[in-house]
PDB file of C-alpha atoms and ligand atoms in Angstrom:
ATOM      1  CA  MET H 279       0.000   0.000   0.000  1.00  0.00           C
ATOM      2  CA  LYS H 280       2.806   2.397   0.976  1.00  0.00           C
ATOM      3  CA  THR H 281       4.625   1.700  -2.277  1.00  0.00           C
ATOM      4  CA  LEU H 282       1.488   2.223  -4.327  1.00  0.00           C
ATOM      5  CA  VAL H 283       0.773   5.587  -2.756  1.00  0.00           C
ATOM      6  CA  LEU H 284       4.380   6.651  -3.180  1.00  0.00           C
ATOM      7  CA  VAL H 285       4.286   5.730  -6.859  1.00  0.00           C
ATOM      8  CA  ALA H 286       1.090   7.700  -7.299  1.00  0.00           C
ATOM      9  CA  ILE H 287       2.539  10.739  -5.551  1.00  0.00           C
ATOM     10  CA  THR H 288       5.747  10.618  -7.578  1.00  0.00           C
ATOM     11  CA  SER H 289       3.896  10.418 -10.852  1.00  0.00           C
ATOM     12  CA  THR H 290       1.640  13.256  -9.703  1.00  0.00           C
ATOM     13  CA  VAL H 291       4.615  15.504  -9.047  1.00  0.00           C
ATOM     14  CA  PHE H 292       6.206  14.851 -12.402  1.00  0.00           C
ATOM     15  CA  ALA H 293       3.364  14.321 -14.780  1.00  0.00           C
ATOM     16  CA  SER H 294       0.163  15.860 -13.543  1.00  0.00           C
ATOM     17  CA  PRO H 295      -1.136  19.416 -13.717  1.00  0.00           C
ATOM     18  CA  ILE H 296      -2.151  19.137 -10.041  1.00  0.00           C
ATOM     19  CA  PRO H 297       0.617  20.773  -7.989  1.00  0.00           C
ATOM     20  CA  PRO H 298       1.783  18.815  -4.902  1.00  0.00           C
ATOM     21  CA  SER H 299       0.207  21.361  -2.551  1.00  0.00           C
ATOM     22  CA  LYS H 300      -3.175  20.334  -3.939  1.00  0.00           C
ATOM     23  CA  PHE H 301      -2.554  16.713  -3.022  1.00  0.00           C
ATOM     24  CA  TYR H 302      -4.346  15.505   0.082  1.00  0.00           C
ATOM     25  CA  SER H 303      -4.464  12.093   1.674  1.00  0.00           C
ATOM     26  CA  HIS H 304      -7.561   9.979   2.377  1.00  0.00           C
ATOM     27  CA  ALA H 305      -7.364  11.065   6.015  1.00  0.00           C
ATOM     28  CA  ASP H 306      -7.867  14.714   5.038  1.00  0.00           C
ATOM     29  CA  ALA H 307      -9.630  16.409   7.942  1.00  0.00           C
ATOM     30  CA  SER H 308     -10.006  19.903   6.448  1.00  0.00           C
ATOM     31  CA  THR H 309     -13.174  21.739   7.295  1.00  0.00           C
ATOM     32  CA  PHE H 310     -15.002  24.054   4.920  1.00  0.00           C
ATOM     33  CA  PRO H 311     -17.573  26.795   5.487  1.00  0.00           C
ATOM     34  CA  GLY H 312     -20.012  24.716   3.433  1.00  0.00           C
ATOM     35  CA  ASP H 313     -19.896  21.602   5.638  1.00  0.00           C
ATOM     36  CA  ALA H 314     -23.165  22.537   7.368  1.00  0.00           C
ATOM     37  CA  PHE H 315     -24.776  23.476   4.062  1.00  0.00           C
ATOM     38  CA  LEU H 316     -23.985  20.020   2.645  1.00  0.00           C
ATOM     39  CA  ARG H 317     -25.251  18.317   5.817  1.00  0.00           C
ATOM     40  CA  ALA H 318     -28.495  20.296   5.561  1.00  0.00           C
ATOM     41  CA  LEU H 319     -28.954  19.139   1.963  1.00  0.00           C
ATOM     42  CA  ALA H 320     -28.377  15.531   3.006  1.00  0.00           C
ATOM     43  CA  SER H 321     -30.628  15.607   6.082  1.00  0.00           C
ATOM     44  CA  ALA H 322     -33.922  13.743   6.111  1.00  0.00           C
ATOM     45  CA  SER H 323     -36.018  16.910   6.391  1.00  0.00           C
ATOM     46  CA  ALA H 324     -36.316  18.817   3.124  1.00  0.00           C
ATOM     47  CA  PRO H 325     -34.103  21.919   3.135  1.00  0.00           C
ATOM     48  CA  THR H 326     -36.042  25.180   2.836  1.00  0.00           C
ATOM     49  CA  PHE H 327     -33.411  26.752   0.606  1.00  0.00           C
ATOM     50  CA  ALA H 328     -33.309  24.045  -2.076  1.00  0.00           C
ATOM     51  CA  GLY H 329     -35.728  22.144  -4.262  1.00  0.00           C
ATOM     52  CA  LYS H 330     -34.892  18.586  -5.191  1.00  0.00           C
ATOM     53  CA  ILE H 331     -34.697  17.759  -8.878  1.00  0.00           C
ATOM     54  CA  PRO H 332     -35.458  14.050  -9.290  1.00  0.00           C
ATOM     55  CA  LEU H 333     -32.686  12.109 -11.003  1.00  0.00           C
ATOM     56  CA  PRO H 334     -33.499   9.344 -13.451  1.00  0.00           C
ATOM     57  CA  ALA H 335     -32.486   5.797 -12.570  1.00  0.00           C
ATOM     58  CA  THR H 336     -28.779   5.191 -13.138  1.00  0.00           C
ATOM     59  CA  SER H 337     -27.414   2.071 -14.809  1.00  0.00           C
ATOM     60  CA  THR H 338     -25.390  -0.373 -12.714  1.00  0.00           C
ATOM     61  CA  THR H 339     -22.303   0.483 -14.754  1.00  0.00           C
ATOM     62  CA  ALA H 340     -22.675   4.218 -14.189  1.00  0.00           C
ATOM     63  CA  ARG H 341     -23.339   3.647 -10.458  1.00  0.00           C
ATOM     64  CA  ARG H 342     -20.149   1.640 -10.116  1.00  0.00           C
ATOM     65  CA  HIS H 343     -18.081   4.249 -11.959  1.00  0.00           C
ATOM     66  CA  LEU H 344     -19.687   7.070  -9.978  1.00  0.00           C
ATOM     67  CA  ALA H 345     -18.682   5.376  -6.715  1.00  0.00           C
ATOM     68  CA  GLU H 346     -15.079   5.052  -7.938  1.00  0.00           C
ATOM     69  CA  PHE H 347     -15.200   8.613  -9.183  1.00  0.00           C
ATOM     70  CA  ARG H 348     -16.247   9.874  -5.733  1.00  0.00           C
ATOM     71  CA  THR H 349     -13.344   8.040  -4.083  1.00  0.00           C
ATOM     72  CA  ALA H 350     -10.902   9.379  -6.653  1.00  0.00           C
ATOM     73  CA  THR H 351     -12.258  12.921  -6.340  1.00  0.00           C
ATOM     74  CA  LEU H 352     -11.878  12.824  -2.555  1.00  0.00           C
ATOM     75  CA  ALA H 353      -8.313  11.556  -3.015  1.00  0.00           C
ATOM     76  CA  LEU H 354      -7.831  14.311  -5.640  1.00  0.00           C
ATOM     77  CA  ASN H 355      -6.624  11.472  -7.789  1.00  0.00           C
ATOM     78  CA  ILE H 356      -8.647  11.573 -10.984  1.00  0.00           C
ATOM     79  CA  THR H 357      -5.603  11.951 -13.226  1.00  0.00           C
ATOM     80  CA  HIS H 358      -2.971   9.356 -12.355  1.00  0.00           C
ATOM     81  CA  PRO H 359      -3.143   6.625 -13.249  1.00  0.00           C
ATOM     82  CA  VAL H 360      -5.464   7.941 -15.958  1.00  0.00           C
ATOM     83  CA  ARG H 361      -8.605   6.060 -15.250  1.00  0.00           C
ATOM     84  CA  PHE H 362     -11.460   8.449 -15.833  1.00  0.00           C
ATOM     85  CA  LEU H 363     -10.273  10.971 -18.385  1.00  0.00           C
ATOM     86  CA  ASP H 364      -9.135  10.239 -21.941  1.00  0.00           C
ATOM     87  CA  GLU H 365      -5.939  12.223 -22.560  1.00  0.00           C
ATOM     88  CA  SER H 366      -5.785  11.062 -26.182  1.00  0.00           C
ATOM     89  CA  ARG H 367      -8.966  12.974 -27.011  1.00  0.00           C
ATOM     90  CA  GLN H 368      -8.081  16.381 -25.549  1.00  0.00           C
ATOM     91  CA  PHE H 369      -9.924  19.223 -27.316  1.00  0.00           C
ATOM     92  CA  GLN H 370     -10.493  22.982 -27.067  1.00  0.00           C
ATOM     93  CA  TYR H 371     -13.724  24.622 -26.032  1.00  0.00           C
ATOM     94  CA  PRO H 372     -14.796  27.311 -28.508  1.00  0.00           C
ATOM     95  CA  ALA H 373     -13.701  30.912 -28.001  1.00  0.00           C
ATOM     96  CA  PHE H 374     -15.795  33.947 -28.936  1.00  0.00           C
ATOM     97  CA  ASN H 375     -15.471  37.659 -29.696  1.00  0.00           C
ATOM     98  CA  ASN H 376     -12.283  37.372 -31.785  1.00  0.00           C
ATOM     99  CA  MET H 377     -10.952  34.652 -29.484  1.00  0.00           C
ATOM    100  CA  GLN H 378     -10.861  37.128 -26.600  1.00  0.00           C
ATOM    101  CA  CYS H 379     -13.498  35.208 -24.688  1.00  0.00           C
ATOM    102  CA  GLU H 380     -12.306  31.749 -23.705  1.00  0.00           C
ATOM    103  CA  LEU H 381     -14.800  29.737 -21.738  1.00  0.00           C
ATOM    104  CA  GLU H 382     -12.338  27.183 -20.365  1.00  0.00           C
ATOM    105  CA  LYS H 383     -10.346  28.312 -17.391  1.00  0.00           C
ATOM    106  CA  ASP H 384      -6.799  28.210 -18.762  1.00  0.00           C
ATOM    107  CA  GLY H 385      -7.043  27.668 -22.516  1.00  0.00           C
ATOM    108  CA  ASN H 386      -5.078  24.423 -22.249  1.00  0.00           C
ATOM    109  CA  GLY H 387      -7.829  22.286 -23.671  1.00  0.00           C
ATOM    110  CA  VAL H 388     -10.212  19.968 -21.886  1.00  0.00           C
ATOM    111  CA  LEU H 389     -10.405  16.199 -21.501  1.00  0.00           C
ATOM    112  CA  PRO H 390     -13.485  14.079 -22.112  1.00  0.00           C
ATOM    113  CA  PHE H 391     -14.289  11.160 -19.829  1.00  0.00           C
ATOM    114  CA  ALA H 392     -13.049   7.809 -21.099  1.00  0.00           C
ATOM    115  CA  THR H 393     -15.965   6.295 -23.022  1.00  0.00           C
ATOM    116  CA  ASP H 394     -16.049   3.046 -21.034  1.00  0.00           C
ATOM    117  CA  THR H 395     -16.748   4.920 -17.789  1.00  0.00           C
ATOM    118  CA  THR H 396     -20.083   6.218 -19.243  1.00  0.00           C
ATOM    119  CA  LEU H 397     -19.570   9.230 -16.977  1.00  0.00           C
ATOM    120  CA  GLY H 398     -19.393  11.723 -19.850  1.00  0.00           C
ATOM    121  CA  LEU H 399     -22.934  10.793 -20.836  1.00  0.00           C
ATOM    122  CA  TYR H 400     -24.047  10.811 -17.210  1.00  0.00           C
ATOM    123  CA  PHE H 401     -22.841  14.360 -16.576  1.00  0.00           C
ATOM    124  CA  GLU H 402     -24.059  15.619 -19.975  1.00  0.00           C
ATOM    125  CA  GLY H 403     -27.438  14.253 -18.906  1.00  0.00           C
ATOM    126  CA  LEU H 404     -27.360  16.457 -15.800  1.00  0.00           C
ATOM    127  CA  PHE H 405     -26.652  19.568 -17.889  1.00  0.00           C
ATOM    128  CA  GLN H 406     -29.513  18.647 -20.225  1.00  0.00           C
ATOM    129  CA  MET H 407     -31.988  18.061 -17.381  1.00  0.00           C
ATOM    130  CA  ILE H 408     -31.533  21.481 -15.864  1.00  0.00           C
ATOM    131  CA  PRO H 409     -33.340  23.507 -18.593  1.00  0.00           C
ATOM    132  CA  ILE H 410     -36.178  20.990 -18.544  1.00  0.00           C
ATOM    133  CA  TRP H 411     -36.552  21.066 -14.765  1.00  0.00           C
ATOM    134  CA  THR H 412     -36.303  24.803 -14.521  1.00  0.00           C
ATOM    135  CA  LYS H 413     -38.824  25.204 -17.373  1.00  0.00           C
ATOM    136  CA  ASP H 414     -36.211  27.113 -19.376  1.00  0.00           C
ATOM    137  CA  GLU H 415     -35.555  29.568 -16.551  1.00  0.00           C
ATOM    138  CA  ILE H 416     -32.015  28.246 -17.096  1.00  0.00           C
ATOM    139  CA  LYS H 417     -30.843  27.518 -20.630  1.00  0.00           C
ATOM    140  CA  LEU H 418     -27.744  25.923 -22.062  1.00  0.00           C
ATOM    141  CA  SER H 419     -25.754  28.760 -23.642  1.00  0.00           C
ATOM    142  CA  ARG H 420     -22.386  30.437 -23.307  1.00  0.00           C
ATOM    143  CA  PHE H 421     -24.045  33.285 -21.410  1.00  0.00           C
ATOM    144  CA  ASP H 422     -26.165  31.104 -19.165  1.00  0.00           C
ATOM    145  CA  LEU H 423     -25.375  27.468 -18.254  1.00  0.00           C
ATOM    146  CA  PHE H 424     -22.169  26.006 -19.697  1.00  0.00           C
ATOM    147  CA  HIS H 425     -20.049  24.978 -16.722  1.00  0.00           C
ATOM    148  CA  ALA H 426     -19.881  23.385 -13.295  1.00  0.00           C
ATOM    149  CA  HIS H 427     -17.152  23.093 -10.655  1.00  0.00           C
ATOM    150  CA  LEU H 428     -16.175  19.758  -9.095  1.00  0.00           C
ATOM    151  CA  PHE H 429     -15.462  19.836  -5.362  1.00  0.00           C
ATOM    152  CA  ALA H 430     -14.445  17.288  -2.736  1.00  0.00           C
ATOM    153  CA  ASN H 431     -15.704  17.745   0.818  1.00  0.00           C
ATOM    154  CA  PRO H 432     -13.646  15.584   3.205  1.00  0.00           C
ATOM    155  CA  ARG H 433     -15.811  15.960   6.357  1.00  0.00           C
ATOM    156  CA  THR H 434     -18.973  14.605   4.731  1.00  0.00           C
ATOM    157  CA  LYS H 435     -17.027  12.427   2.262  1.00  0.00           C
ATOM    158  CA  THR H 436     -19.139  14.035  -0.422  1.00  0.00           C
ATOM    159  CA  ALA H 437     -18.041  14.906  -3.926  1.00  0.00           C
ATOM    160  CA  GLY H 438     -20.176  17.300  -5.887  1.00  0.00           C
ATOM    161  CA  LEU H 439     -20.682  19.808  -8.643  1.00  0.00           C
ATOM    162  CA  VAL H 440     -21.822  23.416  -8.436  1.00  0.00           C
ATOM    163  CA  PHE H 441     -23.464  24.430 -11.699  1.00  0.00           C
ATOM    164  CA  HIS H 442     -23.332  28.176 -12.249  1.00  0.00           C
ATOM    165  CA  ALA H 443     -26.066  29.366 -14.575  1.00  0.00           C
ATOM    166  CA  LYS H 444     -26.579  33.063 -15.540  1.00  0.00           C
ATOM    167  CA  GLU H 445     -22.816  33.504 -15.814  1.00  0.00           C
ATOM    168  CA  TYR H 446     -22.887  36.545 -18.129  1.00  0.00           C
ATOM    169  CA  PRO H 447     -25.988  38.725 -17.836  1.00  0.00           C
ATOM    170  CA  ALA H 448     -25.897  41.712 -20.193  1.00  0.00           C
ATOM    171  CA  ASP H 449     -24.386  44.923 -18.824  1.00  0.00           C
ATOM    172  CA  ASP H 450     -27.293  47.300 -18.218  1.00  0.00           C
ATOM    173  CA  ALA H 451     -27.057  50.756 -16.668  1.00  0.00           C
ATOM    174  CA  ASP H 452     -30.255  50.267 -14.660  1.00  0.00           C
ATOM    175  CA  THR H 453     -30.426  46.621 -13.701  1.00  0.00           C
ATOM    176  CA  PHE H 454     -26.902  45.172 -13.925  1.00  0.00           C
ATOM    177  CA  PRO H 455     -24.151  47.798 -14.267  1.00  0.00           C
ATOM    178  CA  PHE H 456     -21.227  45.360 -14.227  1.00  0.00           C
ATOM    179  CA  ASN H 457     -18.498  44.806 -16.777  1.00  0.00           C
ATOM    180  CA  LEU H 458     -17.676  41.090 -16.796  1.00  0.00           C
ATOM    181  CA  GLY H 459     -15.189  41.189 -19.655  1.00  0.00           C
ATOM    182  CA  PHE H 460     -15.119  39.811 -23.182  1.00  0.00           C
ATOM    183  CA  CYS H 461     -17.387  36.841 -22.554  1.00  0.00           C
ATOM    184  CA  GLN H 462     -20.202  39.193 -21.577  1.00  0.00           C
ATOM    185  CA  LEU H 463     -20.118  41.080 -24.911  1.00  0.00           C
ATOM    186  CA  GLY H 464     -23.212  40.361 -26.966  1.00  0.00           C
ATOM    187  CA  SER H 465     -25.028  38.743 -24.046  1.00  0.00           C
ATOM    188  CA  ASN H 466     -28.735  38.269 -24.658  1.00  0.00           C
ATOM    189  CA  LEU H 467     -29.403  37.485 -21.015  1.00  0.00           C
ATOM    190  CA  THR H 468     -31.408  40.107 -19.173  1.00  0.00           C
ATOM    191  CA  PHE H 469     -30.703  40.391 -15.450  1.00  0.00           C
ATOM    192  CA  VAL H 470     -33.784  39.543 -13.377  1.00  0.00           C
ATOM    193  CA  ASP H 471     -33.147  39.441  -9.637  1.00  0.00           C
ATOM    194  CA  LYS H 472     -35.539  36.622  -8.754  1.00  0.00           C
ATOM    195  CA  VAL H 473     -34.098  34.474 -11.540  1.00  0.00           C
ATOM    196  CA  MET H 474     -30.501  35.295 -10.615  1.00  0.00           C
ATOM    197  CA  ARG H 475     -31.223  34.145  -7.046  1.00  0.00           C
ATOM    198  CA  ARG H 476     -31.739  30.660  -8.393  1.00  0.00           C
ATOM    199  CA  ARG H 477     -28.648  30.396 -10.580  1.00  0.00           C
ATOM    200  CA  ASN H 478     -26.890  27.699  -8.539  1.00  0.00           C
ATOM    201  CA  ILE H 479     -27.586  23.991  -8.926  1.00  0.00           C
ATOM    202  CA  VAL H 480     -25.760  21.452  -6.784  1.00  0.00           C
ATOM    203  CA  TRP H 481     -25.223  17.775  -7.531  1.00  0.00           C
ATOM    204  CA  THR H 482     -23.803  15.572  -4.791  1.00  0.00           C
ATOM    205  CA  ILE H 483     -22.682  12.002  -4.290  1.00  0.00           C
ATOM    206  CA  ASP H 484     -22.536  11.307  -0.575  1.00  0.00           C
ATOM    207  CA  ALA H 485     -20.624   8.889   1.653  1.00  0.00           C
ATOM    208  CA  LYS H 486     -23.132   6.141   0.793  1.00  0.00           C
ATOM    209  CA  ASP H 487     -22.813   6.875  -2.931  1.00  0.00           C
ATOM    210  CA  ARG H 488     -26.334   8.315  -3.073  1.00  0.00           C
ATOM    211  CA  THR H 489     -26.704  10.999  -5.719  1.00  0.00           C
ATOM    212  CA  SER H 490     -28.978  14.032  -5.626  1.00  0.00           C
ATOM    213  CA  LEU H 491     -29.536  17.259  -7.529  1.00  0.00           C
ATOM    214  CA  TRP H 492     -30.687  20.507  -5.891  1.00  0.00           C
ATOM    215  CA  TRP H 493     -31.919  23.843  -7.204  1.00  0.00           C
ATOM    216  CA  ILE H 494     -30.718  26.397  -4.658  1.00  0.00           C
ATOM    217  CA  ASP H 495     -32.585  29.589  -3.795  1.00  0.00           C
ATOM    218  CA  MET H 496     -29.977  32.012  -2.465  1.00  0.00           C
ATOM    219  CA  GLY H 497     -32.728  34.395  -1.330  1.00  0.00           C
ATOM    220  CA  ILE H 498     -33.920  32.037   1.416  1.00  0.00           C
ATOM    221  CA  LYS H 499     -32.066  32.195   4.701  1.00  0.00           C
ATOM    222  CA  THR H 500     -32.514  29.349   7.183  1.00  0.00           C
ATOM    223  CA  GLY H 501     -31.600  31.272  10.321  1.00  0.00           C
ATOM    224  CA  ASP H 502     -28.832  28.746  10.932  1.00  0.00           C
ATOM    225  CA  GLN H 503     -25.732  30.858  10.526  1.00  0.00           C
ATOM    226  CA  ALA H 504     -23.536  27.875   9.659  1.00  0.00           C
ATOM    227  CA  VAL H 505     -25.766  27.135   6.670  1.00  0.00           C
ATOM    228  CA  ASP H 506     -26.509  30.720   5.644  1.00  0.00           C
ATOM    229  CA  GLU H 507     -22.830  31.616   5.636  1.00  0.00           C
ATOM    230  CA  VAL H 508     -22.339  30.231   2.140  1.00  0.00           C
ATOM    231  CA  THR H 509     -25.517  31.541   0.505  1.00  0.00           C
ATOM    232  CA  GLY H 510     -24.305  34.884  -0.805  1.00  0.00           C
ATOM    233  CA  GLY H 511     -26.378  37.876  -1.790  1.00  0.00           C
ATOM    234  CA  ALA H 512     -27.354  40.190  -4.625  1.00  0.00           C
ATOM    235  CA  PRO H 513     -26.627  40.772  -7.384  1.00  0.00           C
ATOM    236  CA  PHE H 514     -24.306  37.846  -8.196  1.00  0.00           C
ATOM    237  CA  TYR H 515     -25.764  35.249  -5.811  1.00  0.00           C
ATOM    238  CA  THR H 516     -22.764  32.989  -6.363  1.00  0.00           C
ATOM    239  CA  LEU H 517     -22.424  29.790  -4.377  1.00  0.00           C
ATOM    240  CA  TYR H 518     -18.649  29.501  -4.277  1.00  0.00           C
ATOM    241  CA  GLU H 519     -17.348  26.009  -4.950  1.00  0.00           C
ATOM    242  CA  ASP H 520     -14.296  26.587  -2.757  1.00  0.00           C
ATOM    243  CA  SER H 521     -16.576  27.109   0.236  1.00  0.00           C
ATOM    244  CA  LEU H 522     -17.917  23.581  -0.268  1.00  0.00           C
ATOM    245  CA  GLY H 523     -14.612  21.730  -0.559  1.00  0.00           C
ATOM    246  CA  HIS H 524     -11.329  21.339  -2.386  1.00  0.00           C
ATOM    247  CA  VAL H 525     -11.868  22.419  -5.982  1.00  0.00           C
ATOM    248  CA  VAL H 526     -10.740  19.581  -8.214  1.00  0.00           C
ATOM    249  CA  ALA H 527     -11.871  20.367 -11.770  1.00  0.00           C
ATOM    250  CA  ASP H 528     -14.206  22.385 -13.979  1.00  0.00           C
ATOM    251  CA  PHE H 529     -16.722  20.720 -16.290  1.00  0.00           C
ATOM    252  CA  TYR H 530     -17.803  22.417 -19.533  1.00  0.00           C
ATOM    253  CA  TYR H 531     -20.787  21.519 -21.651  1.00  0.00           C
ATOM    254  CA  LEU H 532     -22.451  23.188 -24.618  1.00  0.00           C
ATOM    255  CA  GLU H 533     -24.990  21.518 -26.852  1.00  0.00           C
ATOM    256  CA  GLY H 534     -23.349  19.789 -29.814  1.00  0.00           C
ATOM    257  CA  LEU H 535     -20.032  19.309 -27.991  1.00  0.00           C
ATOM    258  CA  SER H 536     -18.758  16.629 -25.631  1.00  0.00           C
ATOM    259  CA  LEU H 537     -18.483  17.390 -21.973  1.00  0.00           C
ATOM    260  CA  GLY H 538     -14.890  18.462 -21.258  1.00  0.00           C
ATOM    261  CA  VAL H 539     -13.010  18.477 -17.957  1.00  0.00           C
ATOM    262  CA  SER H 540     -10.256  20.886 -16.956  1.00  0.00           C
ATOM    263  CA  LEU H 541      -8.257  19.903 -13.866  1.00  0.00           C
ATOM    264  CA  TYR H 542      -6.882  22.234 -11.224  1.00  0.00           C
TER     265      TYR H 542
HETATM  266  C1  NAG L  62      -5.054   6.720  -7.177  1.00  0.00           C
HETATM  267  O1  NAG L  62      -5.909   5.833  -7.872  1.00  0.00           O
HETATM  268  C2  NAG L  62      -5.341   4.576  -8.187  1.00  0.00           C
HETATM  269  C3  NAG L  62      -6.390   3.735  -8.918  1.00  0.00           C
HETATM  270  O2  NAG L  62      -6.924   4.418  -9.992  1.00  0.00           O
HETATM  271  C4  NAG L  62      -4.869   3.861  -6.919  1.00  0.00           C
HETATM  272  O3  NAG L  62      -4.188   2.684  -7.279  1.00  0.00           O
HETATM  273  C5  NAG L  62      -3.946   4.762  -6.132  1.00  0.00           C
HETATM  274  O4  NAG L  62      -3.630   4.140  -4.886  1.00  0.00           O
HETATM  275  C6  NAG L  62      -4.620   6.097  -5.861  1.00  0.00           C
HETATM  276  N1  NAG L  62      -3.726   6.970  -5.135  1.00  0.00           N
HETATM  277  C7  NAG L  62      -4.108   7.630  -4.057  1.00  0.00           C
HETATM  278  C8  NAG L  62      -3.082   8.497  -3.420  1.00  0.00           C
HETATM  279  O5  NAG L  62      -5.234   7.563  -3.628  1.00  0.00           O
HETATM  280  C1  NAG L  63     -28.867  33.808 -26.856  1.00  0.00           C
HETATM  281  O1  NAG L  63     -27.539  33.490 -27.233  1.00  0.00           O
HETATM  282  C2  NAG L  63     -27.258  32.109 -27.251  1.00  0.00           C
HETATM  283  C3  NAG L  63     -25.753  31.949 -27.519  1.00  0.00           C
HETATM  284  O2  NAG L  63     -25.379  32.576 -28.708  1.00  0.00           O
HETATM  285  C4  NAG L  63     -28.122  31.407 -28.277  1.00  0.00           C
HETATM  286  O3  NAG L  63     -27.866  30.011 -28.250  1.00  0.00           O
HETATM  287  C5  NAG L  63     -29.585  31.656 -27.932  1.00  0.00           C
HETATM  288  O4  NAG L  63     -30.407  31.113 -28.934  1.00  0.00           O
HETATM  289  C6  NAG L  63     -29.861  33.138 -27.816  1.00  0.00           C
HETATM  290  N1  NAG L  63     -31.207  33.319 -27.293  1.00  0.00           N
HETATM  291  C7  NAG L  63     -32.058  34.160 -27.832  1.00  0.00           C
HETATM  292  C8  NAG L  63     -33.408  34.231 -27.194  1.00  0.00           C
HETATM  293  O5  NAG L  63     -31.780  34.852 -28.798  1.00  0.00           O
END
């Protein structure tokens, strides 16, 4: 076991884009501001600040790979040995506005999931469900929903995704006077406060490998300070992935393209 771990660490240092400081052991005891928030989502009583989006039944194969994926995410070990991602099929996400707007975080290209894991299709399915469940309040587009952040929460042994919709509302002197850079140019998304409040969707796989999907309303406070701490306010209403755990990767998805993963 010791040798195995050592080999993995050595190959991480030399070959992986994850710097050693980002490497944590299984016994990671870090706490995060979002620990209570995640516990509230997982508790038996329905959370007031989130609506549950029912997930379709998952195939046995996908369930098995999801369980392995959770373990690997918590070990921050989804790269080496390459088990989940297919390095031979690296590709670029499209850029816009004379290439000045790059959607992917570092322009180094993204990796699809290895086909045999079926996880690419699984996560694409989540992106596709969101517009349906939100009755088009959220749409797949480069201004609205096109990405999610993968986090690992050691205390609850939960891995999860925060989907950020409404990423680039149009700059508007009255309703949204904020310059968000090149990716905002040409935005056809009008800022509406009560829609913006519900721009965060959270998917989790918990310690028992149960999966769930939640539509968060950042406007609802629970009165429990430990929970409310992470639900930020107007006008951005961002649920920050790094408050929920170690940030491991970003997922990108636009209709017509494969889901691509960019590691931290
Ligand atoms: C990383 O994952 C591989 C299996 O894919 C495993 O053999 C190895 O022990 C893991 N390393 C750590 C540090 O968890
Ligand atoms: C808004 O822009 C996106 C991205 O270009 C496009 O897919 C969508 O159809 C547009 N929506 C409307 C209502 O024009």
